[in-house]
Amino acid sequence: MEAKLLMGNEACAEGALAAGVRFYGGYPITPSNEIGEILSSRLPAVGGRFIQMEDEIGSMAAIIGASIAGLKSMTATSGPGFSLMQENLGFAAIAEVPCVVVNVMRAGPSTGMPTLPAQGDVMQARWGTHGDHPSIVLCPSSVREVFDLTVTAVNFSEKYRMPVILLMDEVIGHLREKVTLPQPESIQVVERPRPDCPPEWYKPFEDTKTGVPSMAAFGDGYRYHITGLTHDSMGFPTTKKDEVESLIQRLFRKIRQGFEEIMLYETFLMEDATAAIVAYGCTARSAKSAVLMLRKEGMKVGLLKLSTLWPFPRVAVESLPEQVQELVVPEMNMGQLYREVVRVGHGRFRVKKVSRIDGELITPQEIIYGLKRRERK
Amino acid sequence: MVTAADFESKTEIKWCPGCGNFGILAAMKDALAKLGLSPEKVLVISGIGQAAKTPEFMQCNMFHALHGRALPLATAAKIANHNLKILVNTGDGDCYGEGGNHFMHAVRRNIDLTVLAHNNMVYGLTKGQASPTSERGTITRVHQHGVIMEPFNPLAVALSLKAGFVARGFSGRMEHLSSIIQQALQYNGFSLIDVLQPCVSFNHVNTHRWYSERVYELEKENYSPADYMQAMVKAQEWGNRIPIGIVYKQDKPSFTDQVFALKDGPLVDRTYSPEPLRELLKEL
C-alpha cells in the first residue's frame, strides 16, 4: 500500500470498514465528527448504513439493535455523549452484544473544553456504567495504531461478544501523519461465534469452553429472548442465585481466558533501564522523546507504552526488568492510571505522576522534570 | 427604569457575522426591557448549540446546560422559584432532536416559561449536519443523497399537545419578534416561539432573503389566534407564504398554578423548619 497522509479519526473510520463494521449510528459531537462523516459516505459503498440518531442515547441503542440483527456496528462520540451512552453500554455488557464505542476524549468534566484534549475518561471507560461488568478499553498513540486498534476493537468485540471501547484523545483523533495501511487481505478479521445447531436446540447464553456463547442474528431463524435483566442460558430473566452468579462470573471469565491477547503493550529501551515512563495515547509520544533525551544525558530510562488500558495490563508492569526502581506516569488527568500502576507495583517501585489538566499537551521536558524531581520528605 | 443595555454583556460574541442569532438576542433584550423586568428576575437557560450560547452573551441569571436538557432543568427551576421569569434559548437540534422528549413533556406540563427555539434548519455548532427541521432532500456532509425524512413541525407538535401559546417569529423582524416575546413572557403557561433564522455558514437555501420574501405577519391579516383548528391549518402553511406571529393562544392554568404546595409562595423562600417533619415522624 502507498503511504497516505491520514488523520486519526480518518484512520479510525478506515479501520472500522476494514474490520467489517457495517452500521454506524451517531450524533454529532466535537472532536469525533470526522469518523461519522467519513462512514456516512463510505458505508453505503460497502453495503453498510450510517444513521444520525436523535441523541447519543439513541445512537448507543441503535448500534445494539444493528448488532443483534447481525451487523458489526460502531458509534463515535466524546465525553458528554459518552456519558449518555453509559446505560446502554451496560445493556450491551450484560446482553453480550458486540459493538464498538469510540470516545475521542476532550477536556472535561461536563462540557469542559470541546476542542481541547484530555485523558480524563480512563476511569469512566472502565466504570462508567453501573454494576459489575468486564471492560476492554484500547488506546492508540499514532495514526497507524488508530487503524490497527480499531480493527482489534471490532475483533475483540466479536470474539468476546461484548462492547469494546476505543479511547482516543483529541490530539490523536486530529493528528495527521504519513501512514502506510496494511493490505486489506492481510488484515485478520474475526467474526462472532454463530450457532450451527438446529434452532430448537439453540441456547443463546449457554456456557462454553471459551465462556462465549454463540450468537444468532435476529431474523436468521434462531428466535430468542434478550434482556438487560440477569438471565438464564435461554435468555429469560432469572434471579436464581446459581444462575445469576454463573452469568456474571462467566462474563468475567470470558475475557480472563483471553488476557494474554487482550493486554497489548510495548516496551522501548527497557533492557538496562533503572527507571521507566509508563504512558499511553498522545502522552506516550512525549514520553518517547523524553526517553531519547534522557538517554543522551546518560540516564538509563525506558518506556512502557500501554495500548490496552482495561483490563489493566498488570503483567506489563510486573515483568519490568529487575533493576527498575522508579516509574513515572504522565497523564492528561489527575492521575487516573497512576493509581493502577501503584496498585499492581505492590510497593516495588517509587511511582510518580505528571498531571496536566489545562488542555495542553505534556511536553517531554515536563516528564523529565517529573522524573528528576525529588519527592518531598 | 430597565433598558436593553442592562442585559448587555461584555463577552465577545462568537457567532458568524450575519447570523440570525443577533436579531433574536436584540429582540430578547428589547422585550425584557419593555416589560421592565430587571435582570435578576430573569433566568435564561439553554442547552448546547449556537443558539444555546445566548446566555453567555447576556447579563441576567444564565444557565448554559447540557445538550437537550434545558427544559427539565427549567421545569425544576420554575418549581423551585415560580417568581422567576424563565426564558429557554434552544435550537432546532437541541430542542426538537436531543431534547425532543423533554420538549413534548414540557408542553404537556404547561410549565410557565418561554421557549425561544432558534430554528435555522441545520446543526451550526457541529458544522452543517441535518437537523430535525431540515427539509426533505437537504444535502449535508452526512446526508450526501439528501435527507430522507420528513421535517419536524414544532408548531403542529406543540398544538397537538395542547400548548396554550404557540408562535413563530423571524430573526429579521426584530420589533415583531420582540412583541411576540413580550406577549409570551406575559402569558401564564408554556409558550413556544419557533424563530426562523438564517444560518449564513451552513444553510444556503433558507437565507435571510428567502425568508424575507415569504414571511407575512398574522396580526396584519384577519386572523384570530383563538381558533384551535385554524391554528393547526396555519401550522401547516409553508412554502411561498410563511405565517409569523401568534398562531394560537388559549388561557389555562399553568403547572405551578395547579400545585397546591406552591400557593404560599416559592419553595426557595421557605425557611427550613424541622417542625412538620417531627409531626410526620410521630405518625410512624
XYZ file of C-alpha atoms in Angstrom:
661
model
C 0.000 0.000 0.000
C 1.206 3.521 -0.727
C 1.776 5.964 2.081
C -1.077 8.359 2.823
C -1.475 11.462 4.922
C -4.257 10.485 7.304
C -5.921 11.978 10.347
C -6.503 9.749 13.374
C -10.272 9.989 13.016
C -9.950 9.076 9.326
C -7.820 6.051 10.194
C -10.487 5.018 12.688
C -13.193 5.115 10.003
C -10.982 3.164 7.630
C -10.141 0.621 10.307
C -13.825 0.150 11.052
C -14.555 -0.543 7.400
C -11.613 -2.939 7.205
C -12.783 -4.805 10.275
C -16.215 -5.265 8.757
C -18.241 -2.596 10.539
C -21.400 -2.129 8.507
C -23.523 0.007 10.741
C -22.791 3.331 12.326
C -25.270 5.231 14.456
C -24.134 8.540 15.809
C -24.847 12.040 16.934
C -22.612 14.999 16.053
C -20.078 15.992 18.702
C -16.684 17.625 18.622
C -13.973 16.267 18.261
C -15.234 12.975 16.809
C -17.296 14.238 13.852
C -14.949 13.133 11.066
C -15.481 9.460 11.904
C -19.223 9.695 11.263
C -18.778 11.957 8.268
C -16.472 9.515 6.537
C -18.539 6.464 7.388
C -21.724 8.186 6.224
C -20.312 8.361 2.727
C -18.187 5.202 2.762
C -20.543 2.708 4.391
C -23.125 2.561 1.587
C -20.328 1.646 -0.811
C -19.590 -1.481 1.207
C -23.196 -2.366 1.861
C -23.429 -0.633 5.201
C -25.523 2.116 6.671
C -24.971 5.313 8.576
C -27.732 6.806 10.597
C -27.770 10.045 12.526
C -29.784 9.456 15.655
C -31.711 11.985 17.700
C -29.164 11.773 20.513
C -26.375 9.622 21.960
C -28.863 7.639 23.967
C -30.401 6.728 20.632
C -27.010 6.176 18.976
C -25.950 3.584 21.510
C -29.341 1.893 21.324
C -29.110 1.836 17.539
C -25.734 0.099 17.414
C -27.039 -2.522 19.817
C -30.076 -3.068 17.611
C -27.962 -3.348 14.485
C -25.576 -5.769 16.162
C -28.369 -8.018 17.391
C -29.716 -8.045 13.870
C -26.301 -9.283 12.739
C -24.200 -6.298 11.699
C -20.868 -5.289 13.118
C -21.657 -1.879 14.482
C -19.956 1.175 15.854
C -20.522 4.678 17.140
C -18.166 7.524 17.945
C -18.575 10.315 20.421
C -16.828 12.422 23.035
C -17.241 12.948 26.796
C -20.795 14.314 27.087
C -22.108 11.804 24.545
C -20.118 9.005 26.170
C -21.815 9.791 29.455
C -25.214 9.442 27.788
C -24.245 6.090 26.347
C -23.473 4.524 29.684
C -26.891 2.991 30.352
C -26.921 1.191 27.025
C -23.254 0.221 27.407
C -24.309 -1.715 30.480
C -27.043 -3.332 28.444
C -24.533 -4.387 25.794
C -22.292 -5.845 28.518
C -24.934 -7.986 30.178
C -26.713 -8.917 26.955
C -23.320 -9.695 25.359
C -23.849 -7.550 22.281
C -20.711 -6.975 20.205
C -20.247 -3.305 19.355
C -17.545 -0.661 19.410
C -17.783 2.763 21.004
C -15.116 5.282 20.079
C -14.624 8.060 22.587
C -12.392 10.857 21.311
C -11.567 12.390 24.660
C -11.846 16.113 25.183
C -11.241 18.104 28.318
C -13.935 17.687 30.942
C -15.742 17.353 33.223
C -19.096 18.211 31.660
C -18.933 20.435 28.572
C -15.341 21.261 29.537
C -13.240 22.340 26.583
C -14.744 20.690 23.498
C -11.833 21.320 21.174
C -9.004 20.631 23.593
C -7.526 17.259 24.503
C -7.533 15.348 27.759
C -7.265 11.807 29.020
C -9.865 12.212 31.723
C -12.237 9.400 30.725
C -9.933 6.485 31.590
C -11.880 5.504 34.681
C -15.246 6.275 33.088
C -14.405 3.867 30.295
C -13.909 1.199 32.956
C -16.637 2.040 35.427
C -18.997 4.471 33.676
C -22.000 2.211 33.669
C -23.410 0.738 36.821
C -22.868 -2.769 38.044
C -20.059 -5.302 37.785
C -19.027 -5.932 34.223
C -15.790 -6.583 32.377
C -14.393 -3.913 30.055
C -11.990 -3.874 27.170
C -10.559 -0.421 26.505
C -7.895 0.254 23.886
C -5.939 3.471 23.453
C -3.828 4.321 20.373
C -0.927 6.760 20.232
C -0.336 7.093 16.496
C -2.483 7.271 13.385
C -1.371 3.822 12.245
C -2.165 2.454 15.679
C -5.635 4.030 15.462
C -6.250 1.925 12.380
C -4.846 -1.245 13.944
C -6.608 -0.856 17.269
C -9.932 -0.067 15.593
C -9.662 -3.391 13.813
C -8.613 -5.056 17.073
C -11.503 -3.432 18.952
C -14.008 -4.780 16.440
C -12.339 -8.194 16.555
C -12.350 -8.355 20.349
C -15.996 -7.241 20.462
C -16.955 -10.049 18.110
C -14.760 -12.698 19.667
C -15.769 -11.967 23.257
C -19.313 -10.758 22.494
C -19.068 -7.507 24.382
C -18.830 -3.764 23.866
C -15.252 -2.597 23.322
C -14.213 0.991 23.848
C -11.605 2.708 21.707
C -10.382 5.586 23.812
C -8.631 8.186 21.716
C -7.613 11.628 22.800
C -8.339 14.708 20.723
C -4.665 15.003 19.734
C -4.575 11.531 18.215
C -8.046 11.979 16.666
C -6.972 15.107 14.806
C -3.295 14.262 14.291
C -2.255 13.952 10.651
C 0.578 11.538 9.942
C 2.043 9.740 6.996
C 0.870 6.166 7.284
C 1.041 3.019 5.240
C -2.055 0.949 5.820
C -1.812 -2.843 5.654
C -3.026 -4.734 2.601
C -6.717 -5.460 3.166
C -6.216 -9.206 2.685
C -3.517 -9.247 5.364
C -5.910 -7.867 7.983
C -7.206 -10.504 10.339
C -10.967 -10.122 10.728
C -12.818 -12.031 13.436
C -16.483 -12.999 13.243
C -18.683 -13.675 16.269
C -19.303 -17.353 17.006
C -22.558 -18.341 15.331
C -24.735 -21.327 16.199
C -24.603 -24.378 13.943
C -27.207 -26.420 15.821
C -30.843 -26.688 14.780
C -32.811 -23.647 16.018
C -34.784 -25.687 18.553
C -31.559 -26.722 20.312
C -30.135 -23.209 20.476
C -29.308 -21.808 23.901
C -28.303 -18.177 23.342
C -26.465 -17.736 26.655
C -25.112 -21.213 27.174
C -21.699 -21.530 28.795
C -18.980 -22.856 26.539
C -15.300 -23.711 26.854
C -14.383 -20.121 25.967
C -17.214 -18.703 28.057
C -18.572 -17.056 24.913
C -21.951 -18.333 23.721
C -22.694 -18.478 20.019
C -24.719 -15.564 18.747
C -27.568 -15.852 16.300
C -28.858 -12.807 14.470
C -32.476 -11.867 14.927
C -34.062 -12.778 11.655
C -31.995 -15.801 10.692
C -34.290 -18.391 12.244
C -32.957 -18.649 15.784
C -35.607 -16.845 17.807
C -34.526 -15.993 21.295
C -35.049 -13.602 24.130
C -32.597 -10.897 25.034
C -32.844 -8.683 28.095
C -30.913 -6.394 30.364
C -32.199 -8.387 33.289
C -29.986 -11.130 34.619
C -30.962 -14.124 32.584
C -30.619 -17.882 32.272
C -28.996 -19.765 29.402
C -32.189 -19.334 27.353
C -32.077 -15.581 27.795
C -35.058 -15.324 30.116
C -34.999 -13.310 33.325
C -33.869 -15.102 36.438
C -32.986 -14.234 39.995
C -31.946 -17.760 40.923
C -28.682 -17.419 42.822
C -26.762 -20.061 40.904
C -27.885 -18.763 37.509
C -27.126 -15.125 38.310
C -23.766 -15.987 39.834
C -22.713 -18.130 36.910
C -23.778 -15.473 34.385
C -21.735 -12.678 35.965
C -18.782 -14.996 36.637
C -18.868 -16.108 33.008
C -18.805 -12.500 31.747
C -15.506 -12.026 33.598
C -14.128 -15.476 32.797
C -14.540 -14.996 29.065
C -12.063 -12.124 28.991
C -9.825 -13.555 31.733
C -9.192 -16.513 29.450
C -8.112 -14.068 26.761
C -5.911 -11.797 28.905
C -2.779 -12.737 27.006
C -4.051 -11.469 23.665
C -6.111 -8.625 25.122
C -3.371 -6.915 27.156
C -1.434 -5.036 24.492
C 1.687 -3.036 25.319
C 5.166 -2.249 24.003
C 8.467 -1.512 25.653
C 11.218 0.765 24.365
C 14.833 0.736 25.615
C 13.859 -1.163 28.745
C 16.627 -3.816 28.824
C 19.121 -1.877 31.002
C 16.714 0.778 32.324
C 16.572 1.660 36.011
C 13.596 3.952 35.515
C 10.597 3.761 33.194
C 7.929 6.075 31.885
C 4.526 4.409 31.731
C 2.369 6.217 29.169
C -0.479 5.888 26.685
C -2.215 7.897 23.962
C -0.641 11.162 22.836
C 1.361 11.339 26.063
C 3.321 8.245 25.003
C 4.765 10.294 22.134
C 6.208 12.888 24.501
C 7.382 10.045 26.724
C 9.366 8.512 23.885
C 11.082 11.835 23.205
C 11.826 12.175 26.916
C 13.463 8.726 26.921
C 15.701 9.669 23.990
C 16.656 12.986 25.588
C 17.477 11.344 28.916
C 19.490 8.611 27.221
C 21.666 11.357 25.670
C 22.326 12.597 29.200
C 23.350 9.070 30.133
C 20.287 8.236 32.224
C 19.057 4.679 31.821
C 15.401 5.284 31.166
C 12.942 3.213 29.149
C 9.292 3.412 28.056
C 6.361 1.147 28.742
C 3.629 2.149 26.296
C 0.186 0.763 27.039
C -2.247 0.132 24.181
C -4.728 -1.714 26.380
C -5.886 0.289 29.383
C -8.566 -2.149 30.595
C -8.230 -4.854 31.712
C -5.196 -3.098 33.170
C -2.093 -4.876 31.787
C -0.726 -5.867 35.168
C 1.716 -8.248 33.511
C 3.390 -5.335 31.702
C 4.317 -3.682 34.996
C 5.113 -6.925 36.792
C 7.511 -8.071 34.078
C 9.618 -4.890 34.039
C 13.333 -5.776 34.446
C 14.520 -6.354 37.996
C 16.769 -3.273 38.158
C 13.865 -0.862 37.529
C 13.258 1.151 40.667
C 11.402 4.204 39.542
C 8.293 4.759 37.420
C 6.746 7.986 36.226
C 3.204 8.098 34.838
C 2.413 11.185 32.747
C -1.302 11.649 32.094
C -3.597 14.434 30.942
C -5.754 13.886 34.010
C -5.304 14.000 37.769
C -3.616 10.598 37.843
C -6.194 8.002 36.890
C -3.960 5.200 35.608
C -1.169 6.230 38.001
C -3.179 4.606 40.786
C -3.381 1.359 38.852
C 0.398 1.391 38.359
C 0.880 1.937 42.092
C -1.604 -0.845 42.837
C -0.003 -3.522 40.689
C 3.539 -2.424 41.650
C 2.898 -3.628 45.232
C 5.484 -1.209 46.593
C 8.267 -2.497 44.336
C 8.709 0.879 42.598
C 8.795 4.539 43.519
C 5.912 5.799 41.350
C 5.500 9.456 40.447
C 2.838 11.148 38.406
C 2.931 14.051 35.992
C -0.525 15.573 35.533
C -1.769 18.205 33.170
C -5.421 19.186 33.062
C -5.409 22.527 31.239
C -5.984 21.270 27.711
C -2.298 21.454 26.839
C -0.050 18.543 25.950
C 2.514 17.190 28.359
C 5.938 18.020 26.973
C 8.996 15.740 27.157
C 10.629 18.365 29.393
C 7.772 18.129 31.894
C 8.148 14.367 32.056
C 11.914 14.718 32.540
C 11.344 17.241 35.306
C 8.810 14.885 36.905
C 11.262 12.027 36.825
C 14.181 14.025 38.240
C 12.109 15.808 40.864
C 12.907 14.702 44.395
C 9.967 13.625 46.436
C 9.162 15.883 49.349
C 10.227 14.293 52.585
C -36.037 52.114 34.599
C -34.783 48.986 32.884
C -33.248 49.335 29.445
C -31.936 46.831 26.927
C -28.425 47.948 27.907
C -28.958 46.399 31.351
C -28.866 42.984 29.693
C -25.745 43.832 27.690
C -22.779 41.533 28.281
C -19.105 42.280 27.826
C -18.404 38.805 26.478
C -17.200 38.734 22.923
C -19.972 37.297 20.755
C -18.795 34.264 18.842
C -21.397 33.970 16.117
C -20.717 34.395 12.415
C -21.329 37.908 11.074
C -24.881 37.953 9.699
C -26.118 35.155 11.990
C -29.807 35.290 12.803
C -28.937 34.918 16.486
C -28.013 38.610 16.662
C -31.577 39.627 15.804
C -33.005 37.188 18.335
C -30.658 38.401 21.076
C -31.579 42.023 20.353
C -35.296 41.218 20.390
C -34.910 39.417 23.718
C -33.177 42.323 25.386
C -35.709 44.748 23.931
C -38.647 42.658 25.151
C -37.239 42.197 28.642
C -36.603 45.926 28.944
C -40.034 46.904 27.635
C -41.647 44.654 30.232
C -39.498 46.325 32.870
C -38.105 43.002 34.010
C -34.880 43.514 35.888
C -32.019 41.137 35.049
C -32.067 39.457 38.459
C -35.665 38.348 37.916
C -34.840 36.715 34.596
C -33.365 33.254 34.197
C -32.089 32.298 30.772
C -31.428 28.602 30.372
C -30.020 26.938 27.297
C -28.781 23.573 26.122
C -25.943 23.125 23.669
C -25.671 24.621 20.198
C -25.064 28.012 18.629
C -28.435 29.225 19.947
C -27.586 27.867 23.343
C -24.605 30.201 23.590
C -27.135 33.023 24.059
C -26.938 33.162 27.886
C -23.198 33.718 27.561
C -23.960 36.938 25.719
C -26.444 38.334 28.200
C -26.456 39.753 31.667
C -29.034 38.093 33.906
C -29.309 34.672 35.543
C -27.680 32.498 32.896
C -27.565 28.753 32.737
C -25.774 27.059 29.831
C -26.692 23.467 30.479
C -26.301 20.172 28.680
C -27.421 19.309 25.177
C -31.164 18.867 25.022
C -31.559 19.126 28.783
C -32.526 22.767 29.226
C -36.244 22.090 29.629
C -36.091 19.595 32.502
C -33.732 21.992 34.272
C -36.010 24.926 33.590
C -39.010 22.949 34.795
C -37.380 22.250 38.132
C -36.078 25.807 38.418
C -39.604 27.128 37.930
C -40.975 24.777 40.540
C -38.264 25.839 42.966
C -38.927 29.514 42.341
C -42.003 30.346 40.331
C -41.318 34.044 40.635
C -38.533 33.712 38.122
C -39.198 34.651 34.526
C -37.635 31.825 32.593
C -36.541 32.018 29.006
C -35.104 28.963 27.356
C -32.799 29.569 24.406
C -32.505 26.463 22.399
C -32.074 25.405 18.799
C -33.776 23.048 16.404
C -31.292 20.270 17.197
C -31.191 20.942 20.915
C -34.944 21.302 21.436
C -36.514 19.041 18.825
C -33.768 16.390 18.493
C -31.665 15.755 21.572
C -34.306 17.249 23.834
C -37.356 16.191 21.820
C -38.756 14.005 24.511
C -38.179 16.690 27.131
C -39.857 19.193 24.801
C -43.020 17.148 24.437
C -43.361 16.631 28.137
C -42.623 20.252 28.966
C -45.534 21.229 26.678
C -47.808 18.734 28.410
C -46.826 20.060 31.824
C -47.658 23.621 30.807
C -44.826 24.882 32.930
C -44.773 28.678 32.855
C -41.775 29.546 30.758
C -40.928 30.769 27.289
C -39.029 28.689 24.788
C -37.182 30.554 22.078
C -36.244 27.882 19.593
C -33.701 29.339 17.195
C -34.594 27.359 14.106
C -32.060 27.519 11.284
C -32.830 24.030 9.972
C -29.231 22.908 10.366
C -26.633 21.988 13.012
C -24.420 25.052 13.159
C -22.129 24.151 16.060
C -21.034 20.828 14.589
C -20.755 22.391 11.159
C -23.658 21.607 8.954
C -25.324 18.270 9.591
C -29.075 17.981 9.048
C -31.267 18.947 11.981
C -34.763 17.706 12.835
C -36.267 20.626 10.899
C -34.125 20.198 7.776
C -36.343 19.753 4.766
C -36.547 16.535 2.823
C -33.719 16.395 0.280
C -31.366 18.659 2.245
C -27.818 17.679 1.334
C -25.200 17.736 4.072
C -21.836 16.108 4.625
C -23.501 13.141 6.254
C -26.622 13.109 4.098
C -24.955 13.198 0.732
C -28.006 11.916 -1.094
C -30.298 14.213 0.807
C -32.355 13.840 3.960
C -34.984 11.144 3.507
C -37.157 12.039 6.470
C -39.993 14.475 6.972
C -39.079 17.632 8.856
C -40.258 18.071 12.431
C -43.104 20.584 12.635
C -42.685 22.247 16.027
C -45.863 24.345 15.855
C -48.073 21.391 14.965
C -46.435 19.156 17.588
C -46.888 21.784 20.295
C -50.500 22.312 19.219
C -51.187 18.606 19.203
C -50.026 18.520 22.821
C -52.356 21.440 23.601
C -49.753 24.122 24.137
C -51.531 27.337 25.123
C -49.188 29.762 23.383
C -47.715 28.845 20.029
C -45.956 31.416 17.898
C -43.426 31.863 15.168
C -41.014 34.718 14.701
C -38.341 35.702 12.229
C -34.915 36.929 13.297
C -35.017 39.514 10.513
C -38.044 41.310 12.018
C -36.706 42.363 15.380
C -39.636 44.557 16.526
C -42.230 41.977 15.588
C -40.228 39.272 17.373
C -39.819 41.457 20.446
C -43.585 41.964 20.563
C -44.154 38.176 20.444
C -41.568 37.615 23.177
C -43.274 40.226 25.367
C -46.662 38.545 24.956
C -45.128 35.123 25.580
C -43.458 36.293 28.778
C -46.767 37.743 29.961
C -48.613 34.553 29.140
C -49.108 32.286 32.144
C -48.007 28.868 30.926
C -45.763 27.207 28.401
C -45.081 29.426 25.430
C -43.257 28.311 22.332
C -41.734 30.732 19.884
C -40.146 28.969 16.966
C -37.839 31.573 15.471
C -36.898 31.248 11.836
C -33.338 32.344 11.306
C -30.768 32.030 8.553
C -27.515 30.167 9.093
C -25.116 32.101 6.915
C -22.472 29.383 7.066
C -24.343 26.135 6.583
C -27.826 26.747 5.209
C -27.556 28.258 1.762
C -31.214 27.663 0.869
C -33.206 29.243 3.685
C -31.383 32.566 3.674
C -32.368 35.944 5.106
C -33.664 36.930 1.695
C -35.522 33.605 1.258
C -37.412 34.238 4.478
C -37.939 37.951 3.837
C -39.692 37.182 0.557
C -42.058 34.694 2.212
C -42.953 35.675 5.754
C -46.137 37.619 6.496
C -47.431 38.840 9.840
C -50.637 37.217 11.061
C -51.506 40.369 13.032
C -51.932 42.202 9.754
C -54.363 39.587 8.448
C -57.874 38.957 9.644
C -56.656 36.084 11.853
C -57.803 35.036 15.310
C -55.328 33.036 17.381
C -58.176 31.707 19.498
C -59.324 29.139 16.909
C -57.534 25.813 17.513
C -58.385 24.156 14.198
C -57.432 27.289 12.275
C -54.126 27.299 14.158
C -53.479 23.725 13.045
C -54.024 24.833 9.455
C -51.656 27.782 9.907
C -49.044 25.482 11.447
C -49.003 23.529 8.197
C -48.595 26.560 5.959
C -45.086 26.557 4.466
C -43.640 27.432 1.103
C -44.380 30.593 -0.810
C -46.106 32.173 2.168
C -44.957 31.550 5.727
C -47.024 32.948 8.603
C -45.269 34.605 11.553
C -46.908 35.876 14.706
C -49.068 34.276 17.365
C -50.630 31.189 15.828
C -52.554 30.044 18.893
C -53.336 31.455 22.304
C -55.562 29.950 24.934
C -55.558 30.673 28.653
C -55.417 27.740 31.028
C -53.909 27.043 34.439
C -50.149 26.549 34.399
C -48.368 23.683 36.127
C -47.289 25.743 39.104
C -50.825 27.189 39.418
C -52.068 23.690 39.986
C -49.505 22.685 42.584
C -51.097 23.292 45.931
C -47.768 23.398 47.742
C -46.772 26.485 45.751
C -49.770 28.585 46.749
C -47.874 30.064 49.701
C -45.056 31.365 47.530
C -41.871 29.986 46.006
C -40.338 26.928 47.613
C -36.983 28.633 47.633
C -38.270 31.304 50.025
C -39.373 28.853 52.671
C -37.186 28.663 55.725
C -36.252 25.248 56.920
C -38.183 24.041 59.906
C -37.989 20.577 61.395
C -41.465 21.002 62.888
C -43.535 19.393 60.106
C -41.021 16.557 59.980
C -41.429 15.953 63.669
C -45.167 15.720 63.131
C -44.696 13.215 60.348
C -42.296 11.133 62.393
C -44.866 10.906 65.118
C -47.226 9.236 62.718
C -44.780 6.441 62.010
